[in-house]
Short mmCIF file of C-alpha atoms and ligand atoms in Angstrom, two decimals:
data_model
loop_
_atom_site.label_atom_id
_atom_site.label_comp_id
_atom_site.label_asym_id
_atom_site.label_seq_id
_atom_site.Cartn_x
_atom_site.Cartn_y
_atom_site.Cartn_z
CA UNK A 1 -260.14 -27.56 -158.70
CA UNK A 2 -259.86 -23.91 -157.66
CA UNK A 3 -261.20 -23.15 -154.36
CA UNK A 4 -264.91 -21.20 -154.55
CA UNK A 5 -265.12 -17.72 -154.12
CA UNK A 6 -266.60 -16.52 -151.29
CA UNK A 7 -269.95 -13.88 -152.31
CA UNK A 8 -271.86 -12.26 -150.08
CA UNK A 9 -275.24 -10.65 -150.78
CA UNK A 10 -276.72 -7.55 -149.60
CA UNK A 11 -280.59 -6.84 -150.17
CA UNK A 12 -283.02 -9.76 -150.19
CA UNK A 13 -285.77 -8.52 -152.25
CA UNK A 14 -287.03 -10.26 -155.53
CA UNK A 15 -283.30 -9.72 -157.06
CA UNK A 16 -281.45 -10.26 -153.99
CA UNK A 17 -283.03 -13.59 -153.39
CA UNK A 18 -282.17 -13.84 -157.07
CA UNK A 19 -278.30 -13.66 -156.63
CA UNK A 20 -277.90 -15.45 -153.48
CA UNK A 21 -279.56 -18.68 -154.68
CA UNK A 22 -278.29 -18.44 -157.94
CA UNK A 23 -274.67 -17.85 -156.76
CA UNK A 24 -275.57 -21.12 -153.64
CA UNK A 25 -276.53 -23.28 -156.80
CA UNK A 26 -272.70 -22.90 -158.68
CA UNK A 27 -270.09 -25.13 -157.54
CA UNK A 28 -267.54 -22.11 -158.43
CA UNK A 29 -269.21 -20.23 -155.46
CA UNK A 30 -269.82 -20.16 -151.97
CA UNK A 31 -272.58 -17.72 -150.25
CA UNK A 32 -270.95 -16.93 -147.12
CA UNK A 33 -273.53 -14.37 -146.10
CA UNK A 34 -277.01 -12.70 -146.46
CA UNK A 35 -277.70 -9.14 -144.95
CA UNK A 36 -280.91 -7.18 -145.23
CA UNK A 37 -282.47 -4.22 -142.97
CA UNK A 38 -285.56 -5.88 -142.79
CA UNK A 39 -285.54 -9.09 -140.43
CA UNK A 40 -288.61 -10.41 -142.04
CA UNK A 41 -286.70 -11.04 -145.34
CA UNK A 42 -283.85 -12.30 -143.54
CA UNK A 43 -285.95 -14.77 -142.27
CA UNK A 44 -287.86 -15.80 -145.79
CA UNK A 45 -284.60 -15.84 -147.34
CA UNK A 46 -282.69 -17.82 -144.74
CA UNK A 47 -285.97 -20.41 -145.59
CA UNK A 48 -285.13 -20.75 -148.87
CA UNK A 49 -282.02 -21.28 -148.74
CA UNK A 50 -280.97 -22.84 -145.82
CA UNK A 51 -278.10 -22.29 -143.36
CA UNK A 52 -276.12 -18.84 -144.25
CA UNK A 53 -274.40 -17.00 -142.11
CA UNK A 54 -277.06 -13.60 -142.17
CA UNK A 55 -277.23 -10.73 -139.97
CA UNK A 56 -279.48 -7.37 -140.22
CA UNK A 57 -276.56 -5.14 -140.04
CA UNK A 58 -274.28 -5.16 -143.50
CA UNK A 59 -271.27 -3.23 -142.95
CA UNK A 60 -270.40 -5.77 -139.69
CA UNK A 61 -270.98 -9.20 -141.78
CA UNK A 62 -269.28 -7.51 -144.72
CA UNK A 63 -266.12 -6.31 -142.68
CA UNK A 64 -265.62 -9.94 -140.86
CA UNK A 65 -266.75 -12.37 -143.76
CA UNK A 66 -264.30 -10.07 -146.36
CA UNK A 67 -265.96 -11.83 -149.11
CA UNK A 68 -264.08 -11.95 -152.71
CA UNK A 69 -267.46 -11.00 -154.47
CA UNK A 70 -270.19 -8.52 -152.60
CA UNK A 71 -273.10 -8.50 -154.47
CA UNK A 72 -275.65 -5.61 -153.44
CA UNK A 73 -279.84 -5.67 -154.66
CA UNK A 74 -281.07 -2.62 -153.88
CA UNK A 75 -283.43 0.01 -155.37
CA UNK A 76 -281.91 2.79 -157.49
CA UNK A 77 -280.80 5.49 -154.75
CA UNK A 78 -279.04 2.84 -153.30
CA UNK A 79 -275.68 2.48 -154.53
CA UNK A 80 -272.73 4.24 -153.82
CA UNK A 81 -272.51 3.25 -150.12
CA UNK A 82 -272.75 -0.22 -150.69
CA UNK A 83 -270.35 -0.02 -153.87
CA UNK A 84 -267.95 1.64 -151.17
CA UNK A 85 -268.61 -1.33 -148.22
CA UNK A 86 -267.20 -4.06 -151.14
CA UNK A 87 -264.33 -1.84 -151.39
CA UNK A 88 -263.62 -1.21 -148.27
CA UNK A 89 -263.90 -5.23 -147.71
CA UNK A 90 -261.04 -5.78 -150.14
CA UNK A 91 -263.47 -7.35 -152.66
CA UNK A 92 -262.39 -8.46 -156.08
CA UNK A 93 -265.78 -8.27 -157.62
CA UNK A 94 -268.81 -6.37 -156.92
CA UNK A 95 -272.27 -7.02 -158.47
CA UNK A 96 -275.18 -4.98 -158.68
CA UNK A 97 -278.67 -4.20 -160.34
CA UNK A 98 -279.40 -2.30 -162.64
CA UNK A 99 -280.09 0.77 -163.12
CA UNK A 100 -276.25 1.80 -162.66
CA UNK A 101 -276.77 5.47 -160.86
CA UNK A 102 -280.44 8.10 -161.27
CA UNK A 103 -277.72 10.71 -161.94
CA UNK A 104 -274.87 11.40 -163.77
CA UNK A 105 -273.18 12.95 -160.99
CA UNK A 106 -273.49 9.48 -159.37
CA UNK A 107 -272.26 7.69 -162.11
CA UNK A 108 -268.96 9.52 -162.30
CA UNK A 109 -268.80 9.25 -158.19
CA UNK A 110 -269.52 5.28 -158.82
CA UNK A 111 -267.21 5.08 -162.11
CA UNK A 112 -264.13 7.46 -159.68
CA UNK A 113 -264.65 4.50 -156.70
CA UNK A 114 -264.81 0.71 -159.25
CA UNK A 115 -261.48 2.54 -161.42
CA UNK A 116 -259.45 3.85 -158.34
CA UNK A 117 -260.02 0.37 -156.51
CA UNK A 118 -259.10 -1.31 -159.59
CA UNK A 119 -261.83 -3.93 -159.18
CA UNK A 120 -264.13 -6.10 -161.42
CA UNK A 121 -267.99 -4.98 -161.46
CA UNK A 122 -270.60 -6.48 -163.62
CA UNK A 123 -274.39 -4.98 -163.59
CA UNK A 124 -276.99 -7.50 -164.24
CA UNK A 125 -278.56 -6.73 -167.73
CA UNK A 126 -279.08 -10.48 -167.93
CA UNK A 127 -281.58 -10.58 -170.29
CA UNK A 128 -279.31 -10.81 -173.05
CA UNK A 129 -278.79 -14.71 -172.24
CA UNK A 130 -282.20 -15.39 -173.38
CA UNK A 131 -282.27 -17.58 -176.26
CA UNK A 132 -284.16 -14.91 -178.75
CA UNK A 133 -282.33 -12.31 -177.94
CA UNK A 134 -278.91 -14.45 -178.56
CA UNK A 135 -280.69 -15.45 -181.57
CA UNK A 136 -281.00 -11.53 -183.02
CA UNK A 137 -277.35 -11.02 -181.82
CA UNK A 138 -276.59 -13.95 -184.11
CA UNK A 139 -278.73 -12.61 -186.95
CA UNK A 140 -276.90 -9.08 -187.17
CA UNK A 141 -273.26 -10.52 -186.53
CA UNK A 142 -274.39 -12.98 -189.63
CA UNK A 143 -274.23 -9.86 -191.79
CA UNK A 144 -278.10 -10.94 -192.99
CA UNK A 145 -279.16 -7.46 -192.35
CA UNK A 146 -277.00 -5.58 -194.17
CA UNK A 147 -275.35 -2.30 -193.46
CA UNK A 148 -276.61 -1.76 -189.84
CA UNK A 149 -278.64 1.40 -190.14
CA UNK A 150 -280.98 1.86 -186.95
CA UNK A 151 -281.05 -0.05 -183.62
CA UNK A 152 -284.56 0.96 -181.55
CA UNK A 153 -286.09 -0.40 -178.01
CA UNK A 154 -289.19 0.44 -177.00
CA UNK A 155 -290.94 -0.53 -173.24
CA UNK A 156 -294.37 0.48 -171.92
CA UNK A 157 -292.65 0.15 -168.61
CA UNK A 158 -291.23 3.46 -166.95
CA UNK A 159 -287.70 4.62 -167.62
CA UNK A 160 -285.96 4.26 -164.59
CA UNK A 161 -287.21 -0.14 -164.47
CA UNK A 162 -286.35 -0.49 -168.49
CA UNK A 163 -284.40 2.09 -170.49
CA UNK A 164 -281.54 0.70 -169.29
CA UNK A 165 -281.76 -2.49 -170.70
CA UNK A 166 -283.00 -1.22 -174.06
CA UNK A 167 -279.73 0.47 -174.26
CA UNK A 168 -277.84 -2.32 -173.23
CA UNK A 169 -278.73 -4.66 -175.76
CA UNK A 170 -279.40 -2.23 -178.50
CA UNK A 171 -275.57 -1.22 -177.80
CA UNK A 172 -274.61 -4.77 -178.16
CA UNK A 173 -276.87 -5.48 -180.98
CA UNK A 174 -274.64 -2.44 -182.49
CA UNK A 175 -271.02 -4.26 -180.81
CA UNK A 176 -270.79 -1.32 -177.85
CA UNK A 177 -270.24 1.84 -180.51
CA UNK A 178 -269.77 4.45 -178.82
CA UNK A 179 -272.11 7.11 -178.85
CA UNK A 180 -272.05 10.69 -180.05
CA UNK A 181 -274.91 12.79 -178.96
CA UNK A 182 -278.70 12.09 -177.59
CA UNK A 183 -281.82 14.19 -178.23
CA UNK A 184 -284.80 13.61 -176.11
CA UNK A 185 -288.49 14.68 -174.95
CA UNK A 186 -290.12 13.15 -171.75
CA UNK A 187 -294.12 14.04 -170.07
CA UNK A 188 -296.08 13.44 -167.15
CA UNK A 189 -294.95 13.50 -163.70
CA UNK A 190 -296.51 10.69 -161.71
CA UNK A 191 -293.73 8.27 -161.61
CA UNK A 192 -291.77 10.84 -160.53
CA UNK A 193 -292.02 10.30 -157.00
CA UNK A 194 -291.92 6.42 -157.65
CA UNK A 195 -289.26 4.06 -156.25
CA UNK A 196 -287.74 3.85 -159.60
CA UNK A 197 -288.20 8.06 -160.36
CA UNK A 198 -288.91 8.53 -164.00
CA UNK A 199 -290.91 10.84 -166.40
CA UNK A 200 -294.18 8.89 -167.47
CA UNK A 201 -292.82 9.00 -170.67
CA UNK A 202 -289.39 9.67 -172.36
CA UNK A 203 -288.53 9.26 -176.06
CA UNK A 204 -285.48 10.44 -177.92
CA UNK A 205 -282.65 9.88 -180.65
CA UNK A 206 -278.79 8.63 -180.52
CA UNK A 207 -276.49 9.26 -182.80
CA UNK A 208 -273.35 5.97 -182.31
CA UNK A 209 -270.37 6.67 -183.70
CA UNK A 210 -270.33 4.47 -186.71
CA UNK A 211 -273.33 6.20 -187.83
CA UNK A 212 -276.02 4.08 -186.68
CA UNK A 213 -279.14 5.83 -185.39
CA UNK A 214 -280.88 4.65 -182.03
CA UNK A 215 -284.29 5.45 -181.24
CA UNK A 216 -285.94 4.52 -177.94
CA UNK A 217 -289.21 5.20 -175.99
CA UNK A 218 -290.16 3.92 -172.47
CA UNK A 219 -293.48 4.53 -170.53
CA UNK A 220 -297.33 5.64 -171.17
CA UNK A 221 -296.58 6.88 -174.53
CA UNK A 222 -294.63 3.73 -175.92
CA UNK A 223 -296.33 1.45 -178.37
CA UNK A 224 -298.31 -1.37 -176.77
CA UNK A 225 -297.21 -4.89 -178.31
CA UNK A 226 -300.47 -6.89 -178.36
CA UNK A 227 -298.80 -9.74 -179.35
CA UNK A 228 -297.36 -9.91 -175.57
CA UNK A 229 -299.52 -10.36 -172.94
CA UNK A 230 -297.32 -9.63 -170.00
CA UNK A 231 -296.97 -6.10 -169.47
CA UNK A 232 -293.60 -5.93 -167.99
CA UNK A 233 -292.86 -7.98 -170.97
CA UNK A 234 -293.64 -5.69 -173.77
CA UNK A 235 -290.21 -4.78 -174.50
CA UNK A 236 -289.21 -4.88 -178.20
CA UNK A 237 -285.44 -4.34 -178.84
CA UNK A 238 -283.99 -4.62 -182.57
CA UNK A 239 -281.98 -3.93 -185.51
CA UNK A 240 -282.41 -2.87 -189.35
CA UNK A 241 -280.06 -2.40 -192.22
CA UNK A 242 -280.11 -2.17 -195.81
CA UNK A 243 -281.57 -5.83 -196.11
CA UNK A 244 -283.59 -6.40 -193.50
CA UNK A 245 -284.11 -6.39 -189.32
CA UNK A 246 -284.42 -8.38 -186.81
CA UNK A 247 -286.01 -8.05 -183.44
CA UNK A 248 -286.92 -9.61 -179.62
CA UNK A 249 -289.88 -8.72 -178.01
CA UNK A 250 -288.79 -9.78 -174.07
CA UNK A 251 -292.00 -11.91 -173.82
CA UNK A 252 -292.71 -12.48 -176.89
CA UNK A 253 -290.16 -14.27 -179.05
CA UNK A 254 -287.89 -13.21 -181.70
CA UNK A 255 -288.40 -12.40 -185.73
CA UNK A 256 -287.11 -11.25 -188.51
CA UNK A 257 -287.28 -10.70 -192.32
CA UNK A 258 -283.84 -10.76 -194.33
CA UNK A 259 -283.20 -10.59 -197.81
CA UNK A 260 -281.87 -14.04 -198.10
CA UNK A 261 -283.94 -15.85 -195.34
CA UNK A 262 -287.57 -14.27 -195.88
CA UNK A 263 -289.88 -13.76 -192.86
CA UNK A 264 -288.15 -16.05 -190.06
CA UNK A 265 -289.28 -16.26 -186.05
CA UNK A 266 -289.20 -17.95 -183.02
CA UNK A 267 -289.82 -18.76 -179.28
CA UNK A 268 -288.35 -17.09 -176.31
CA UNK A 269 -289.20 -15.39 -172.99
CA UNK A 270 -287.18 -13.71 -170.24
CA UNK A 271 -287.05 -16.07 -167.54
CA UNK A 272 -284.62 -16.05 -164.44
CA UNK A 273 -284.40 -19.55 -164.31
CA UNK A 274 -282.49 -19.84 -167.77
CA UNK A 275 -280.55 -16.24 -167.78
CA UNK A 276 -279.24 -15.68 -164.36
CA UNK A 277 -276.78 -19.79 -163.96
CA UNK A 278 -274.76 -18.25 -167.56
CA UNK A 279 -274.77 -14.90 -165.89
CA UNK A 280 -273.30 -16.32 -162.63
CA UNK A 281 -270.99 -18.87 -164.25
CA UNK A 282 -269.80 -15.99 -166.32
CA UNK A 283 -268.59 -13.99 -163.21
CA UNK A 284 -266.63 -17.00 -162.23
CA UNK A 285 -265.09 -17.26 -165.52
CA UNK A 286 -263.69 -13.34 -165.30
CA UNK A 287 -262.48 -13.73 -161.78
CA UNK A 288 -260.26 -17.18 -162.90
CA UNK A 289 -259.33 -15.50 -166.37
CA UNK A 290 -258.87 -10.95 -166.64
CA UNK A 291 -259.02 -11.93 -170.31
CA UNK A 292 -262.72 -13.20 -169.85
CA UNK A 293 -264.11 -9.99 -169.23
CA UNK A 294 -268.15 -10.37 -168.37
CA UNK A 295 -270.20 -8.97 -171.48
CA UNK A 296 -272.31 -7.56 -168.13
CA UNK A 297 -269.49 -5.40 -167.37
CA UNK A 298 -269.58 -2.46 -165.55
CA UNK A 299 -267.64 -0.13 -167.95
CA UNK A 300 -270.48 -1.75 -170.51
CA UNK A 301 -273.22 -0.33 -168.46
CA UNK A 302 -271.11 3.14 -167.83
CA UNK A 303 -271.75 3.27 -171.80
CA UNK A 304 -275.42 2.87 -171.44
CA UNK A 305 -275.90 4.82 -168.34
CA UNK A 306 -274.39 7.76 -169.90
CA UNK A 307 -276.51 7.62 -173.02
CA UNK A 308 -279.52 7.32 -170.54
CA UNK A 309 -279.02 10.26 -168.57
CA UNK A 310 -277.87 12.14 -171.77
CA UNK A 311 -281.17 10.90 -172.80
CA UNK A 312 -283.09 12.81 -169.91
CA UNK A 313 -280.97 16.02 -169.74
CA UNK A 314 -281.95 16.66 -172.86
CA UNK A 315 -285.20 15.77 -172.40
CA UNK A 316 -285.17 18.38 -169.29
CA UNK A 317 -283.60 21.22 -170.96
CA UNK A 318 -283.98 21.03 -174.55
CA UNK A 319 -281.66 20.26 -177.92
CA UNK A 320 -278.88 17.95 -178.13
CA UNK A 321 -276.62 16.58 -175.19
CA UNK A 322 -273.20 15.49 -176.53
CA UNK A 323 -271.23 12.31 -175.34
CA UNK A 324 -269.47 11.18 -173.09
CA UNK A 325 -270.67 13.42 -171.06
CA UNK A 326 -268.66 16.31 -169.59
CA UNK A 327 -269.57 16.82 -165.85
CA UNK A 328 -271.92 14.96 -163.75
CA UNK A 329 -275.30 16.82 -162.75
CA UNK A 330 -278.68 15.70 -160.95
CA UNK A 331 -280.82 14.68 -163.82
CA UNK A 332 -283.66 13.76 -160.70
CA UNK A 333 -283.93 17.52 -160.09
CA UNK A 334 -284.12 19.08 -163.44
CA UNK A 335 -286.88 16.98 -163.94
CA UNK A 336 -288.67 17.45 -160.95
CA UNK A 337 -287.64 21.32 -162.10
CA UNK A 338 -288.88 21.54 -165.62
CA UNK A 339 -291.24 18.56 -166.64
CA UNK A 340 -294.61 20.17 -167.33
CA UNK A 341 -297.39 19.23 -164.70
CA UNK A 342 -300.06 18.05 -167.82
CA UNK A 343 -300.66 14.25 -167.58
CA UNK A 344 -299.04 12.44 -170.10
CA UNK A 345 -301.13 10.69 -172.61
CA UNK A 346 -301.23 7.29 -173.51
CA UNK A 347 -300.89 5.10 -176.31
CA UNK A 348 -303.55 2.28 -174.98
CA UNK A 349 -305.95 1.47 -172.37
CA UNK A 350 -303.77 -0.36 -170.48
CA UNK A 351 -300.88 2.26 -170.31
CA UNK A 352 -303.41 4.06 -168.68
CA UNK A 353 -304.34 1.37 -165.82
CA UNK A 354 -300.75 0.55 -165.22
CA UNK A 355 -299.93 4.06 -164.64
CA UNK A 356 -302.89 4.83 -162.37
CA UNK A 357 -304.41 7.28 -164.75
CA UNK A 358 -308.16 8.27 -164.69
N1 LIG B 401 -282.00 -7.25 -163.87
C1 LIG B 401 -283.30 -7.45 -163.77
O1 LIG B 401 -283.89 -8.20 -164.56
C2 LIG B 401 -284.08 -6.77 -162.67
C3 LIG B 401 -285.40 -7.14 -162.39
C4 LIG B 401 -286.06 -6.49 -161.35
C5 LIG B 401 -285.42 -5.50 -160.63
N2 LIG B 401 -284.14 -5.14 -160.94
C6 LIG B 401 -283.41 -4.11 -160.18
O2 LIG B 401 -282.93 -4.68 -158.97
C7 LIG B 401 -282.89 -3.70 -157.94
C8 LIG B 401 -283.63 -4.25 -156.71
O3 LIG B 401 -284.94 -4.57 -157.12
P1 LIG B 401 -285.83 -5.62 -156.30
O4 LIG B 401 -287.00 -5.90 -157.19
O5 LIG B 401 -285.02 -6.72 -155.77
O6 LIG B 401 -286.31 -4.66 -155.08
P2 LIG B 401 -286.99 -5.08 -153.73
O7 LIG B 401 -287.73 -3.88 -153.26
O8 LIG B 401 -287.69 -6.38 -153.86
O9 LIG B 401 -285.74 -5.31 -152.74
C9 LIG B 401 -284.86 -4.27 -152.40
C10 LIG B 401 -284.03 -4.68 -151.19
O10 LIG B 401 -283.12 -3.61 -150.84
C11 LIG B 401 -283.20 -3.36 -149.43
N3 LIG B 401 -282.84 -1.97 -149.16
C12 LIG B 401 -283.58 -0.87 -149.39
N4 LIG B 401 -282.90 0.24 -149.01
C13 LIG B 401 -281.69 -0.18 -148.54
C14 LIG B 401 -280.55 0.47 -148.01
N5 LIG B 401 -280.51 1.79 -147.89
N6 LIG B 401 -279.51 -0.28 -147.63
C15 LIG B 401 -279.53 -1.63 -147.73
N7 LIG B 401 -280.60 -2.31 -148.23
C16 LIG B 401 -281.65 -1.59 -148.63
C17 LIG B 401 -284.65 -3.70 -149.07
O11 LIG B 401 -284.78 -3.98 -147.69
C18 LIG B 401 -284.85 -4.96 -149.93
O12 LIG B 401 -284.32 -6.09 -149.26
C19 LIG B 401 -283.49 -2.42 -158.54
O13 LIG B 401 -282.45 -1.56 -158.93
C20 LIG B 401 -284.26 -2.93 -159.75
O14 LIG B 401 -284.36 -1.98 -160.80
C21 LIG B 401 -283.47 -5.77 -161.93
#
């Protein structure tokens, strides 16, 4: 048996803790350090999981463990340093959260580092191993829908926590086509200032390639889904053709109605437990074999992060926003620029509660 690559994780929040015990817990892997700023979740994490090397300062563990995978769980405006520490370490994998970069400007400084270093990266839009959502992929790739006409995802929670994976898996759902243009409209600025910044509301059109439309909405204007109860959870990501769709709701199953198979539906729920060992294992499986390349992978998520922030130019200065995209700008600061100061309104009562609205 191959020796176990060494990870180390950086950022030992909810995710963090995530990685590291889910990376201790495969046989393919060992977790050769922990780092975080904060002592206090050194500490809780080093209680959870036992004896790790840890320290509080990253760049020092980083540079004498030299680790084959650094994985770094950070909030959004934390990522280029870091990606730059697992390079400097002579890493051959790096793994990090989602979302990829708040700007596009950081995207194509994050894209310039992972394709100069030459070096795997896989962003964790893990939901996708859930078994409804596997079961939707199956449903499309069946051919029961027909000609694929429309993939749509829509989340009550704010952009900057969910858009990205309702691209993700609407991309997949539509085998990674690329995309052509975007067209989008955002209100309200109190999440603005939040630690994942986003409009209270952003919804918008793709046009893919091979002529399938995407539509997607995300915050206090989306659509509740009553038939979820978690809020978080009220994420419903699907696909329709000529005969028929099919659709996951994150919390709340899967269904769909196809010419041949009439109404159809079943159980499911995102759950970190079940999605993140595949996930893991499948980072293994790309470091023994290049020709096993992760479906998380990072020039997957460049797809969808460039749809995302061609998503909220638009929606910051108007009309269509062709892709890929051209040069990298701050899509933070033309919204902070142009999004009118009216609150945004919502589409039900509890829109309003989670986003602190009289
Ligand atoms: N894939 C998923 O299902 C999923 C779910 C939740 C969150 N996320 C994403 O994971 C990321 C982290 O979220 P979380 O919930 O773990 O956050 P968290 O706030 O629980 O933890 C963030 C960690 O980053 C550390 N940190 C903050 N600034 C830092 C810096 N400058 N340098 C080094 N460390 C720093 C904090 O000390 C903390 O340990 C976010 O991008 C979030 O969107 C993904």
């Amino acid at each position: 048996m191959r020796s176990p690559y060494r990870v180390l994780v950086v950022g030992l929040g909810k995710r963090g803790l995530h990685h590291a015990a889910f990376f201790k817990a495969n046989p393919r892997f060992e977790l050769v350090g922990i780092s975080s700023r904060d002592p206090a979740r050194v500490q809780n994490a080093l209680s959870k999981l036992g004896n790790v090397p840890s320290s509080n300062d990253a760049r020092s563990l980083a540079l004498a463990a030299k680790p084959d995978v650094f994985c770094f769980c950070t909030p959004p405006h934390v990522r280029l340093s870091l990606l730059e520490l697992g390079i400097e370490c002579g890493v051959k994998l790096i793994a990090l959260e989602k979302p990829l970069a708040l700007t596009s400007a950081e995207l194509f400084a994050l894209r310039d580092v992972i394709r100069q270093a030459g070096v795997k990266a896989v962003v964790s839009h893990q939901h996708r191993y859930g078994v409804h959502y596997r079961k939707v992929k199956e449903i499309i790739d069946d051919g029961a829908l027909g000609r694929l006409q429309t993939v749509y995802g829509t989340a009550t929670g704010w952009m900057t926590h969910l858009l990205s994976h309702l691209i993700d898996y609407t991309c997949w759902f539509n085998d990674y086509a690329p995309a052509s243009w975007a067209m989008a409209q955002a209100a309200g600025r109190a999440k603005l200032s939040d630690s994942h910044p986003s409009p209270d509301y952003i919804g918008g059109f793709v046009q893919f390639a091979n002529g399938v439309r995407g539509i997607y909405e995300c915050g206090a204007g989306a659509p509740d889904q009553p038939e979820v109860a978690k809020w978080w959870g009220k994420n419903r990501m699907g696909a329709q053709g000529t005969d028929g769709f099919a659709e996951v709701l994150t919390n709340g199953g899967w269904r769909a109605v196809t010419r041949s198979g009439g109404w159809q539906g079943g159980e499911g729920a995102m759950n970190y437990d079940l999605d993140m060992p595949p996930y893991i294992q499948e980072i293994a499986d790309w470091l023994d074999d290049d020709g096993k390349v992760h479906p998380c992978s990072f020039e997957r998520a460049c797809q969808g992060a460039e749809i995302m922030l061609a998503l909220q130019r638009s929606a910051a200065e108007g009309g269509q926003v062709g892709l890929p995209l051209a040069a990298g700008v701050d899509e933070q600061a033309l919204f902070r620029a142009k999004i009118a100061d009216r609150p945004v309104l919502v589409s039900c009562e509890q829109n309003r509660k989670e986003f602190g609205l009289a």
